[in-house]
Short mmCIF file of C-alpha atoms in Angstrom, two decimals:
data_model
loop_
_atom_site.label_atom_id
_atom_site.label_comp_id
_atom_site.label_asym_id
_atom_site.label_seq_id
_atom_site.Cartn_x
_atom_site.Cartn_y
_atom_site.Cartn_z
CA UNK B 1 13.83 -24.78 -15.46
CA UNK B 2 10.73 -25.82 -17.41
CA UNK B 3 8.28 -23.16 -18.56
CA UNK B 4 5.06 -23.37 -16.54
CA UNK B 5 3.27 -20.32 -18.03
CA UNK B 6 3.61 -18.89 -21.52
CA UNK B 7 1.61 -15.86 -22.70
CA UNK B 8 2.05 -14.67 -26.29
CA UNK B 9 0.63 -11.66 -28.10
CA UNK B 10 -1.84 -10.74 -25.37
CA UNK B 11 -4.00 -7.75 -26.29
CA UNK B 12 -6.73 -6.04 -24.32
CA UNK B 13 -8.64 -2.87 -25.12
CA UNK B 14 -11.13 -0.91 -23.04
CA UNK B 15 -12.99 1.30 -25.50
CA UNK B 16 -10.40 3.65 -27.03
CA UNK B 17 -7.74 2.70 -24.48
CA UNK B 18 -5.22 0.01 -25.47
CA UNK B 19 -4.36 -1.52 -22.07
CA UNK B 20 -2.16 -4.31 -23.47
CA UNK B 21 -0.60 -4.17 -26.91
CA UNK B 22 0.75 -7.62 -27.80
CA UNK B 23 2.40 -8.71 -24.56
CA UNK B 24 4.64 -11.76 -24.24
CA UNK B 25 5.34 -13.10 -20.75
CA UNK B 26 6.74 -16.39 -19.49
CA UNK B 27 7.19 -17.95 -16.07
CA UNK B 28 9.41 -20.87 -15.11
CA UNK B 29 8.51 -23.59 -12.63
CA UNK B 30 9.66 -22.66 -9.13
CA UNK B 31 10.58 -19.11 -10.18
CA UNK B 32 9.88 -15.87 -8.32
CA UNK B 33 9.27 -13.31 -11.06
CA UNK B 34 8.70 -9.65 -10.15
CA UNK B 35 6.26 -7.66 -12.30
CA UNK B 36 7.05 -3.93 -12.28
CA UNK B 37 5.66 -0.76 -13.79
CA UNK B 38 4.08 2.55 -12.90
CA UNK B 39 0.31 2.75 -12.37
CA UNK B 40 -1.42 2.30 -15.73
CA UNK B 41 1.52 0.44 -17.30
CA UNK B 42 -0.61 -2.68 -17.92
CA UNK B 43 0.57 -5.10 -15.25
CA UNK B 44 -2.77 -5.12 -13.40
CA UNK B 45 -4.62 -5.86 -16.64
CA UNK B 46 -2.30 -8.78 -17.36
CA UNK B 47 -2.83 -10.17 -13.87
CA UNK B 48 -6.61 -9.86 -14.14
CA UNK B 49 -6.51 -11.79 -17.41
CA UNK B 50 -4.48 -14.50 -15.68
CA UNK B 51 -6.93 -14.48 -12.76
CA UNK B 52 -9.95 -14.86 -15.05
CA UNK B 53 -11.38 -11.45 -14.12
CA UNK B 54 -10.85 -10.09 -17.66
CA UNK B 55 -10.87 -12.01 -20.94
CA UNK B 56 -8.14 -11.28 -23.47
CA UNK B 57 -9.02 -9.86 -26.88
CA UNK B 58 -6.18 -11.63 -28.66
CA UNK B 59 -3.27 -13.92 -27.90
CA UNK B 60 -2.58 -17.35 -26.47
CA UNK B 61 -1.98 -18.70 -22.97
CA UNK B 62 -0.40 -22.05 -22.19
CA UNK B 63 -0.04 -23.80 -18.84
CA UNK B 64 2.46 -26.67 -18.87
CA UNK B 65 2.40 -26.55 -22.66
CA UNK B 66 -1.39 -26.89 -22.88
CA UNK B 67 -3.53 -24.08 -24.31
CA UNK B 68 -6.06 -22.73 -21.80
CA UNK B 69 -8.92 -20.22 -21.85
CA UNK B 70 -9.27 -18.35 -18.57
CA UNK B 71 -12.79 -17.00 -18.90
CA UNK B 72 -13.56 -16.82 -15.18
CA UNK B 73 -11.84 -16.95 -11.78
CA UNK B 74 -13.03 -20.58 -11.45
CA UNK B 75 -11.40 -21.42 -14.76
CA UNK B 76 -8.13 -19.86 -13.57
CA UNK B 77 -8.20 -21.91 -10.35
CA UNK B 78 -8.92 -25.08 -12.33
CA UNK B 79 -5.94 -24.29 -14.58
CA UNK B 80 -3.72 -24.02 -11.47
CA UNK B 81 -3.51 -20.22 -11.04
CA UNK B 82 -4.32 -18.60 -7.67
CA UNK B 83 -4.21 -14.90 -6.77
CA UNK B 84 -3.78 -13.11 -3.43
CA UNK B 85 -4.97 -9.53 -3.78
CA UNK B 86 -3.29 -6.53 -2.15
CA UNK B 87 -6.15 -6.34 0.39
CA UNK B 88 -7.22 -9.98 0.99
CA UNK B 89 -10.91 -10.37 1.78
CA UNK B 90 -10.75 -12.25 5.08
CA UNK B 91 -13.34 -12.58 7.85
CA UNK B 92 -11.82 -10.95 10.98
CA UNK B 93 -13.98 -12.80 13.51
CA UNK B 94 -13.15 -16.25 12.10
CA UNK B 95 -10.00 -18.22 12.86
CA UNK B 96 -7.16 -18.79 10.44
CA UNK B 97 -8.38 -22.33 9.79
CA UNK B 98 -11.92 -21.12 9.05
CA UNK B 99 -10.64 -18.45 6.66
CA UNK B 100 -8.42 -20.89 4.79
CA UNK B 101 -11.38 -23.14 4.00
CA UNK B 102 -14.00 -20.41 3.63
CA UNK B 103 -16.50 -21.75 1.09
CA UNK B 104 -14.97 -25.25 1.33
CA UNK B 105 -15.84 -26.20 4.89
CA UNK B 106 -16.31 -29.92 4.19
CA UNK B 107 -19.79 -30.15 5.72
CA UNK B 108 -20.27 -33.13 8.00
CA UNK B 109 -23.23 -35.40 7.16
CA UNK B 110 -26.47 -34.73 8.97
CA UNK B 111 -29.74 -32.84 8.78
CA UNK B 112 -28.24 -29.40 9.45
CA UNK B 113 -25.00 -29.86 7.45
CA UNK B 114 -22.58 -28.69 10.15
CA UNK B 115 -19.01 -27.65 9.34
CA UNK B 116 -16.55 -30.49 9.62
CA UNK B 117 -14.06 -28.71 11.87
CA UNK B 118 -11.97 -31.85 12.39
CA UNK B 119 -11.48 -32.28 8.65
CA UNK B 120 -10.64 -28.57 8.27
CA UNK B 121 -8.06 -28.75 11.04
CA UNK B 122 -6.48 -31.90 9.55
CA UNK B 123 -6.31 -30.27 6.12
CA UNK B 124 -4.74 -27.15 7.65
CA UNK B 125 -2.13 -29.30 9.36
CA UNK B 126 -1.39 -31.00 6.04
CA UNK B 127 -0.86 -27.56 4.47
CA UNK B 128 1.57 -26.56 7.22
CA UNK B 129 3.47 -29.82 6.79
CA UNK B 130 3.74 -29.14 3.08
CA UNK B 131 4.67 -25.48 3.54
CA UNK B 132 6.27 -25.17 7.00
CA UNK B 133 5.67 -21.74 8.55
CA UNK B 134 5.21 -20.69 12.15
CA UNK B 135 1.64 -19.42 12.60
CA UNK B 136 -1.25 -19.96 15.05
CA UNK B 137 -4.20 -20.80 12.81
CA UNK B 138 -6.54 -21.10 15.81
CA UNK B 139 -6.30 -17.34 16.45
CA UNK B 140 -8.95 -15.06 14.96
CA UNK B 141 -7.74 -13.23 11.87
CA UNK B 142 -8.74 -9.86 13.33
CA UNK B 143 -6.20 -10.33 16.14
CA UNK B 144 -3.37 -11.49 13.89
CA UNK B 145 -0.43 -9.30 12.84
CA UNK B 146 -0.40 -8.21 9.20
CA UNK B 147 2.07 -10.89 8.07
CA UNK B 148 -0.05 -13.71 9.53
CA UNK B 149 -3.11 -12.38 7.70
CA UNK B 150 -1.09 -12.42 4.49
CA UNK B 151 0.00 -16.00 5.20
CA UNK B 152 -3.62 -17.05 5.82
CA UNK B 153 -4.60 -15.53 2.47
CA UNK B 154 -1.77 -17.43 0.75
CA UNK B 155 -2.78 -20.72 2.41
CA UNK B 156 -6.37 -20.05 1.35
CA UNK B 157 -5.15 -19.76 -2.24
CA UNK B 158 -3.06 -22.96 -1.92
CA UNK B 159 -5.76 -25.13 -0.34
CA UNK B 160 -6.13 -26.64 -3.82
CA UNK B 161 -3.34 -29.19 -4.29
CA UNK B 162 -2.96 -28.50 -8.01
CA UNK B 163 -1.94 -24.80 -7.83
CA UNK B 164 1.13 -24.19 -10.00
CA UNK B 165 1.18 -20.37 -10.26
CA UNK B 166 0.66 -18.01 -7.32
CA UNK B 167 0.16 -14.26 -7.91
CA UNK B 168 1.01 -11.96 -4.99
CA UNK B 169 -0.11 -8.34 -5.37
CA UNK B 170 1.82 -5.88 -3.13
CA UNK B 171 2.06 -8.35 -0.22
CA UNK B 172 4.64 -6.33 1.76
CA UNK B 173 2.98 -2.90 1.54
CA UNK B 174 2.00 -2.89 5.25
CA UNK B 175 4.66 -5.19 6.70
CA UNK B 176 7.61 -4.40 8.93
CA UNK B 177 11.09 -5.58 7.95
CA UNK B 178 10.81 -8.54 10.35
CA UNK B 179 7.37 -9.48 9.00
CA UNK B 180 8.66 -9.17 5.45
CA UNK B 181 11.42 -11.66 6.29
CA UNK B 182 8.77 -14.16 7.45
CA UNK B 183 6.81 -13.72 4.23
CA UNK B 184 9.94 -14.13 2.10
CA UNK B 185 10.73 -17.32 4.01
CA UNK B 186 7.33 -18.72 3.01
CA UNK B 187 7.82 -17.61 -0.60
CA UNK B 188 11.13 -19.49 -0.77
CA UNK B 189 9.43 -22.56 0.71
CA UNK B 190 6.78 -22.39 -2.02
CA UNK B 191 9.51 -21.92 -4.61
CA UNK B 192 11.31 -25.05 -3.37
CA UNK B 193 8.02 -26.95 -3.75
CA UNK B 194 7.92 -26.02 -7.44
CA UNK B 195 5.29 -23.29 -7.24
CA UNK B 196 6.00 -20.32 -9.50
CA UNK B 197 5.27 -16.87 -8.05
CA UNK B 198 4.43 -13.65 -9.87
CA UNK B 199 5.37 -10.90 -7.43
CA UNK B 200 3.96 -7.39 -7.94
CA UNK B 201 5.64 -4.65 -5.94
CA UNK B 202 6.45 -0.94 -5.99
CA UNK B 203 9.29 -1.47 -3.51
CA UNK B 204 12.09 -1.81 -6.01
CA UNK B 205 14.75 -2.71 -3.43
CA UNK B 206 12.85 -5.97 -2.80
CA UNK B 207 13.38 -7.12 -6.39
CA UNK B 208 17.05 -7.94 -5.83
CA UNK B 209 16.28 -9.45 -2.44
CA UNK B 210 13.67 -12.03 -3.49
CA UNK B 211 13.16 -12.22 -7.29
CA UNK B 212 14.97 -14.49 -9.75
CA UNK B 213 13.84 -12.36 -12.71
CA UNK B 214 11.83 -9.21 -13.25
CA UNK B 215 9.81 -7.81 -16.12
CA UNK B 216 9.08 -4.10 -16.57
CA UNK B 217 5.84 -2.92 -18.15
CA UNK B 218 5.41 0.49 -19.75
CA UNK B 219 2.56 1.77 -21.88
CA UNK B 220 0.83 -1.60 -22.14
CA UNK B 221 3.93 -3.50 -23.25
CA UNK B 222 6.70 -5.42 -21.53
CA UNK B 223 9.82 -3.41 -22.32
CA UNK B 224 12.47 -5.46 -20.52
CA UNK B 225 13.11 -8.74 -18.71
CA UNK B 226 16.30 -9.39 -16.76
CA UNK B 227 17.57 -11.79 -14.16
CA UNK B 228 18.34 -10.02 -10.91
CA UNK B 229 22.00 -11.01 -11.21
CA UNK B 230 22.26 -9.66 -14.75
CA UNK B 231 20.62 -6.35 -13.76
CA UNK B 232 22.98 -5.96 -10.81
CA UNK B 233 26.10 -6.77 -12.85
CA UNK B 234 25.07 -4.40 -15.66
CA UNK B 235 23.94 -1.69 -13.23
CA UNK B 236 20.48 -1.60 -14.81
CA UNK B 237 18.27 1.22 -13.48
CA UNK B 238 14.76 -0.13 -12.93
CA UNK B 239 13.23 3.36 -12.41
CA UNK B 240 14.62 4.50 -15.75
CA UNK B 241 13.11 1.43 -17.45
CA UNK B 242 9.76 2.17 -15.82
CA UNK B 243 9.77 5.87 -16.70
CA UNK B 244 11.67 5.73 -20.04
CA UNK B 245 13.83 8.59 -18.79
CA UNK B 246 16.54 9.28 -16.27
CA UNK B 247 14.91 8.94 -12.87
CA UNK B 248 16.80 11.87 -11.36
CA UNK B 249 16.35 12.67 -7.71
CA UNK B 250 13.23 11.11 -6.25
CA UNK B 251 13.04 13.62 -3.40
CA UNK B 252 12.81 17.39 -3.85
CA UNK B 253 15.56 19.52 -2.36
CA UNK B 254 14.98 20.39 1.29
CA UNK B 255 14.62 24.13 1.81
CA UNK B 256 15.99 23.93 5.34
CA UNK B 257 14.31 24.30 8.70
CA UNK B 258 11.15 26.38 8.48
CA UNK B 259 11.47 29.98 9.60
CA UNK B 260 7.77 30.46 10.18
CA UNK B 261 5.88 30.49 13.44
CA UNK B 262 5.35 27.31 15.44
CA UNK B 263 1.88 26.15 14.41
CA UNK B 264 1.76 22.79 16.20
CA UNK B 265 3.59 21.59 19.31
CA UNK B 266 3.30 18.74 21.76
CA UNK B 267 4.93 18.19 25.12
CA UNK B 268 4.95 14.85 26.96
CA UNK B 269 2.15 13.52 24.74
CA UNK B 270 1.02 9.97 25.54
CA UNK B 271 -1.76 7.56 24.60
CA UNK B 272 -2.08 4.43 26.72
CA UNK B 273 0.37 1.69 25.81
CA UNK B 274 0.74 3.00 22.25
CA UNK B 275 3.25 5.79 22.94
CA UNK B 276 4.39 8.18 25.65
CA UNK B 277 6.67 11.15 26.27
CA UNK B 278 6.45 12.56 22.74
CA UNK B 279 7.66 16.12 22.23
CA UNK B 280 7.43 17.70 18.80
CA UNK B 281 7.37 21.10 17.17
CA UNK B 282 6.17 21.99 13.68
CA UNK B 283 6.79 25.32 11.98
CA UNK B 284 5.05 26.75 8.96
CA UNK B 285 7.29 26.26 5.95
CA UNK B 286 8.82 22.89 6.82
CA UNK B 287 8.33 19.13 6.66
CA UNK B 288 8.71 17.27 9.95
CA UNK B 289 9.36 13.55 9.53
CA UNK B 290 8.37 10.86 12.03
CA UNK B 291 9.90 7.43 11.42
CA UNK B 292 8.76 4.26 13.15
CA UNK B 293 7.96 0.67 12.24
CA UNK B 294 4.49 -0.81 12.43
CA UNK B 295 3.63 -1.06 16.14
CA UNK B 296 5.97 1.77 17.14
CA UNK B 297 3.10 4.13 17.96
CA UNK B 298 3.37 6.21 14.77
CA UNK B 299 -0.16 5.38 13.61
CA UNK B 300 -1.66 6.19 17.02
CA UNK B 301 0.30 9.46 17.17
CA UNK B 302 -1.19 10.56 13.85
CA UNK B 303 -4.68 9.82 15.15
CA UNK B 304 -4.10 11.71 18.42
CA UNK B 305 -2.93 14.78 16.49
CA UNK B 306 -6.11 14.52 14.39
CA UNK B 307 -8.47 13.97 17.32
CA UNK B 308 -9.42 10.42 16.36
CA UNK B 309 -7.80 9.17 19.60
CA UNK B 310 -7.64 11.04 22.88
CA UNK B 311 -4.31 11.41 24.70
CA UNK B 312 -4.06 10.51 28.36
CA UNK B 313 -0.96 12.60 29.05
CA UNK B 314 0.77 15.72 27.82
CA UNK B 315 -0.25 18.95 26.15
CA UNK B 316 -1.05 19.76 22.52
CA UNK B 317 -0.98 23.32 21.18
CA UNK B 318 -2.19 24.61 17.82
CA UNK B 319 -0.99 28.11 16.93
CA UNK B 320 -0.04 28.68 20.54
CA UNK B 321 -3.42 27.66 21.95
CA UNK B 322 -3.82 24.54 24.08
CA UNK B 323 -6.34 22.20 22.45
CA UNK B 324 -8.21 19.10 23.60
CA UNK B 325 -9.94 17.65 20.59
CA UNK B 326 -13.23 15.83 21.15
CA UNK B 327 -12.95 14.29 17.70
CA UNK B 328 -11.69 14.84 14.12
CA UNK B 329 -14.25 17.61 13.59
CA UNK B 330 -12.46 19.77 16.16
CA UNK B 331 -9.11 19.08 14.48
CA UNK B 332 -10.50 20.02 11.08
CA UNK B 333 -11.86 23.25 12.51
CA UNK B 334 -8.40 23.94 13.98
CA UNK B 335 -6.88 23.61 10.50
CA UNK B 336 -5.47 20.07 10.72
CA UNK B 337 -6.01 17.43 8.04
CA UNK B 338 -4.89 13.78 8.20
CA UNK B 339 -4.16 11.70 5.11
CA UNK B 340 -4.56 8.29 6.82
CA UNK B 341 -2.41 5.25 6.25
CA UNK B 342 -5.37 2.94 5.57
CA UNK B 343 -7.03 4.72 2.66
CA UNK B 344 -9.68 2.05 2.05
CA UNK B 345 -11.27 2.09 5.51
CA UNK B 346 -10.25 5.51 6.85
CA UNK B 347 -9.79 7.77 3.84
CA UNK B 348 -12.33 6.94 1.14
CA UNK B 349 -15.93 5.98 0.50
CA UNK B 350 -15.12 3.25 -2.00
CA UNK B 351 -18.51 3.10 -3.76
CA UNK B 352 -18.64 6.86 -4.42
CA UNK B 353 -17.01 8.79 -7.25
CA UNK B 354 -13.94 11.03 -7.26
CA UNK B 355 -15.85 14.31 -6.90
CA UNK B 356 -17.77 13.07 -3.86
CA UNK B 357 -14.63 11.82 -2.14
CA UNK B 358 -12.65 14.97 -2.89
CA UNK B 359 -15.24 17.40 -1.49
CA UNK B 360 -16.79 15.40 1.38
CA UNK B 361 -14.30 16.65 4.01
CA UNK B 362 -15.44 20.28 3.56
CA UNK B 363 -19.19 20.32 2.95
CA UNK B 364 -19.35 23.95 4.04
CA UNK B 365 -17.29 24.86 0.99
CA UNK B 366 -18.97 22.29 -1.27
CA UNK B 367 -22.59 23.39 -0.64
CA UNK B 368 -24.75 26.47 -0.72
CA UNK B 369 -26.21 28.05 2.40
CA UNK B 370 -29.33 25.90 2.13
CA UNK B 371 -27.32 22.66 1.98
CA UNK B 372 -27.55 22.06 -1.79
CA UNK B 373 -24.29 20.93 -3.37
CA UNK B 374 -22.46 23.24 -5.78
CA UNK B 375 -22.39 20.62 -8.50
CA UNK B 376 -20.61 22.55 -11.26
CA UNK B 377 -18.22 24.30 -8.85
CA UNK B 378 -17.33 21.03 -7.11
CA UNK B 379 -16.65 19.46 -10.48
CA UNK B 380 -14.30 22.28 -11.49
CA UNK B 381 -12.46 22.13 -8.16
CA UNK B 382 -12.09 18.36 -8.42
CA UNK B 383 -10.80 18.57 -11.99
CA UNK B 384 -8.06 20.99 -10.90
CA UNK B 385 -7.01 18.91 -7.91
CA UNK B 386 -7.09 15.67 -9.92
CA UNK B 387 -4.65 17.27 -12.38
CA UNK B 388 -2.47 18.52 -9.53
CA UNK B 389 -2.06 15.01 -8.10
CA UNK B 390 -1.80 13.32 -11.52
CA UNK B 391 -4.90 11.11 -11.31
CA UNK B 392 -4.98 8.33 -13.91
CA UNK B 393 -7.31 7.66 -15.61
CA UNK B 394 -8.87 11.11 -15.48
CA UNK B 395 -12.44 9.86 -14.96
CA UNK B 396 -14.12 11.75 -12.13
CA UNK B 397 -17.41 9.82 -12.33
CA UNK B 398 -15.73 6.50 -11.59
CA UNK B 399 -16.20 4.94 -8.14
CA UNK B 400 -12.85 5.10 -6.37
CA UNK B 401 -12.90 1.29 -5.96
CA UNK B 402 -12.22 1.09 -9.71
CA UNK B 403 -8.89 2.92 -9.38
CA UNK B 404 -5.53 1.37 -8.55
CA UNK B 405 -4.21 1.66 -5.01
CA UNK B 406 -1.79 4.41 -6.01
CA UNK B 407 -4.52 6.48 -7.63
CA UNK B 408 -6.77 5.95 -4.62
CA UNK B 409 -4.01 7.50 -2.54
CA UNK B 410 -3.92 10.47 -4.92
CA UNK B 411 -7.67 10.97 -4.36
CA UNK B 412 -7.19 11.03 -0.57
CA UNK B 413 -4.48 13.68 -1.00
CA UNK B 414 -6.73 15.71 -3.32
CA UNK B 415 -9.37 15.55 -0.58
CA UNK B 416 -6.85 17.06 1.83
CA UNK B 417 -5.89 19.80 -0.60
CA UNK B 418 -9.56 20.71 -1.02
CA UNK B 419 -9.75 21.25 2.73
CA UNK B 420 -7.03 23.96 2.42
CA UNK B 421 -5.65 23.23 5.90
CA UNK B 422 -2.78 24.86 7.80
CA UNK B 423 -1.33 21.55 9.00
CA UNK B 424 -1.16 18.37 6.92
CA UNK B 425 -0.32 14.98 8.42
CA UNK B 426 0.60 12.31 5.87
CA UNK B 427 0.58 8.79 7.36
CA UNK B 428 2.28 6.20 5.10
CA UNK B 429 1.64 8.51 2.12
CA UNK B 430 2.97 6.32 -0.70
CA UNK B 431 1.84 2.77 0.10
CA UNK B 432 1.08 1.12 -3.22
CA UNK B 433 2.23 4.16 -5.22
CA UNK B 434 4.68 3.65 -8.07
CA UNK B 435 7.97 5.52 -8.33
CA UNK B 436 6.79 8.01 -10.95
CA UNK B 437 3.73 8.97 -8.93
CA UNK B 438 5.78 9.09 -5.72
CA UNK B 439 8.11 11.72 -7.16
CA UNK B 440 5.10 13.84 -8.09
CA UNK B 441 3.51 13.46 -4.66
CA UNK B 442 6.78 14.28 -2.90
CA UNK B 443 7.10 17.47 -4.96
CA UNK B 444 3.50 18.32 -4.11
CA UNK B 445 4.21 17.88 -0.36
CA UNK B 446 7.26 20.13 -0.63
CA UNK B 447 5.22 22.81 -2.42
CA UNK B 448 2.51 22.46 0.22
CA UNK B 449 5.04 22.95 3.01
CA UNK B 450 5.86 26.42 1.70
CA UNK B 451 2.50 27.71 2.90
CA UNK B 452 1.60 25.17 5.58
CA UNK B 453 3.21 22.82 8.06
CA UNK B 454 3.61 19.23 6.89
CA UNK B 455 4.22 16.11 8.98
CA UNK B 456 5.18 12.88 7.19
CA UNK B 457 4.84 9.71 9.28
CA UNK B 458 6.16 6.58 7.66
CA UNK B 459 7.70 3.16 8.25
CA UNK B 460 9.88 3.82 5.18
CA UNK B 461 13.15 5.24 6.53
CA UNK B 462 14.31 6.46 3.12
CA UNK B 463 11.04 8.33 2.61
CA UNK B 464 11.27 10.16 5.93
CA UNK B 465 14.97 10.95 5.53
CA UNK B 466 14.59 12.04 1.91
CA UNK B 467 11.63 14.37 2.54
CA UNK B 468 11.98 15.87 6.00
CA UNK B 469 13.79 19.00 7.16
CA UNK B 470 13.82 17.62 10.72
CA UNK B 471 13.01 14.15 12.02
CA UNK B 472 11.73 12.29 15.04
CA UNK B 473 11.99 8.51 15.56
CA UNK B 474 9.67 6.32 17.62
CA UNK B 475 10.75 2.93 18.93
CA UNK B 476 8.22 0.78 20.81
CA UNK B 477 6.18 3.84 21.70
CA UNK B 478 9.06 5.97 22.94
CA UNK B 479 10.79 8.84 21.14
CA UNK B 480 14.49 8.32 20.42
CA UNK B 481 16.81 11.30 20.91
CA UNK B 482 18.51 12.19 17.63
CA UNK B 483 20.37 15.30 18.76
CA UNK B 484 19.55 18.96 18.35
CA UNK B 485 18.34 21.54 20.78
CA UNK B 486 14.61 21.47 20.14
CA UNK B 487 11.81 18.90 19.71
CA UNK B 488 12.26 16.96 16.50
CA UNK B 489 16.02 17.29 16.74
CA UNK B 490 18.11 17.77 13.62
CA UNK B 491 18.29 15.93 10.32
CA UNK B 492 20.54 12.93 11.12
CA UNK B 493 22.11 10.57 8.63
CA UNK B 494 19.97 7.89 7.09
CA UNK B 495 21.77 5.15 9.06
CA UNK B 496 21.30 7.02 12.34
CA UNK B 497 17.58 7.37 11.67
CA UNK B 498 17.26 3.70 10.69
CA UNK B 499 19.09 2.54 13.81
CA UNK B 500 16.86 4.72 15.99
CA UNK B 501 13.64 3.38 14.46
CA UNK B 502 14.47 -0.33 14.38
CA UNK B 503 16.72 -0.71 17.45
CA UNK B 504 16.08 2.37 19.58
CA UNK B 505 19.72 3.39 19.15
CA UNK B 506 20.48 6.96 20.22
CA UNK B 507 22.48 9.25 17.97
#
């Protein structure tokens, strides 16, 4: 294959921090190339240089053998490079067609310069003929499933005919296995059309499923590049390349079923069409895992337990007392804290700094009797919690929008630790978090479970099975019996749990 992108000796420094130290990276035409590394390894900086967001300090970039300077996002687009961010900025109330051509509506002639909807629709049809994929572009984006929103963002990036390099940043982080298959189908279609794809992911199992090659970044340098076949044949450990050490066990050892008192229980819990008939029991000193794919009711269950949604059936007890939460405030007062799955819209105030976000969930602790904030005390508390969760970079005055997705998740968890709750609910706790940070967060959850009750709700079967002392599976809103004599059942095999969550198979 011919080289479409060649980067040599790329350096970038931010003050005293050397983000990239002489990086070489190449991409072949029609290649899917995975870019891997823990948070802070340098891959995001490289991508932002390619996208025209940052300018390189040193080095050379060639596209199709021609030297280019990518001083702005417009310059990157003109050079044939398009980027789809982890959280695409789409307009929910507009249709797929309207989002694809946002900013390029092809105004029809006339006094009021109306949008040329016919031309937009024809251009969208041309795109679908070029890249066949099953999607209803007349539906509003806000009503689309996650995979269709991702496809709309990709088509928006490819509306320019001359795009040669497509960068996909964590595109599968919120997708089900079925939705991921649809996205991979589109990626292979793009590959067959000669478009090269740089694929950023923390889901290492996907590398061997979709990538032709992968490159590992560590400490601002690319430390290894292998074809997927070569890595498989040589039994290369990607985690060890990323961490520069033996990865060891990702999950801490389970201590066994908690022997403490039951601090949370539910019987026959239901919430509309989302889920029904859920029984569960959480004891102090254990981790209870709930596995279910997107749309299984897991997200709604987490919100019912936190008072953000009201159940229409069943009974919920906290420390033996029946509770009917009017909202999250009641749940917080009862000692429950939710680390939500959507950190950007439900967990953080993106424009505020780390200290604000860490302490905002417990203003009674963060302020004096008269309402004035304990500025120095809050700073000290935040510094300790930021160290506990391994925040990088350690800059508490930064707005959280300036941190990577994995570090944003660490800030949400620090916020929960500041609350000092009795019951912690972690919904999709490691979306966008690299393997090194995940191991640290898993150990933190296990330590937390020794004094509190912890519920982990995730669409990642391995995560639930690896962490939990007992498990519950939801399939299309219904709990699946996994054996055992009490709610939550026992700890089944990984395959039993997977079958229960994706097919509703009973153990």
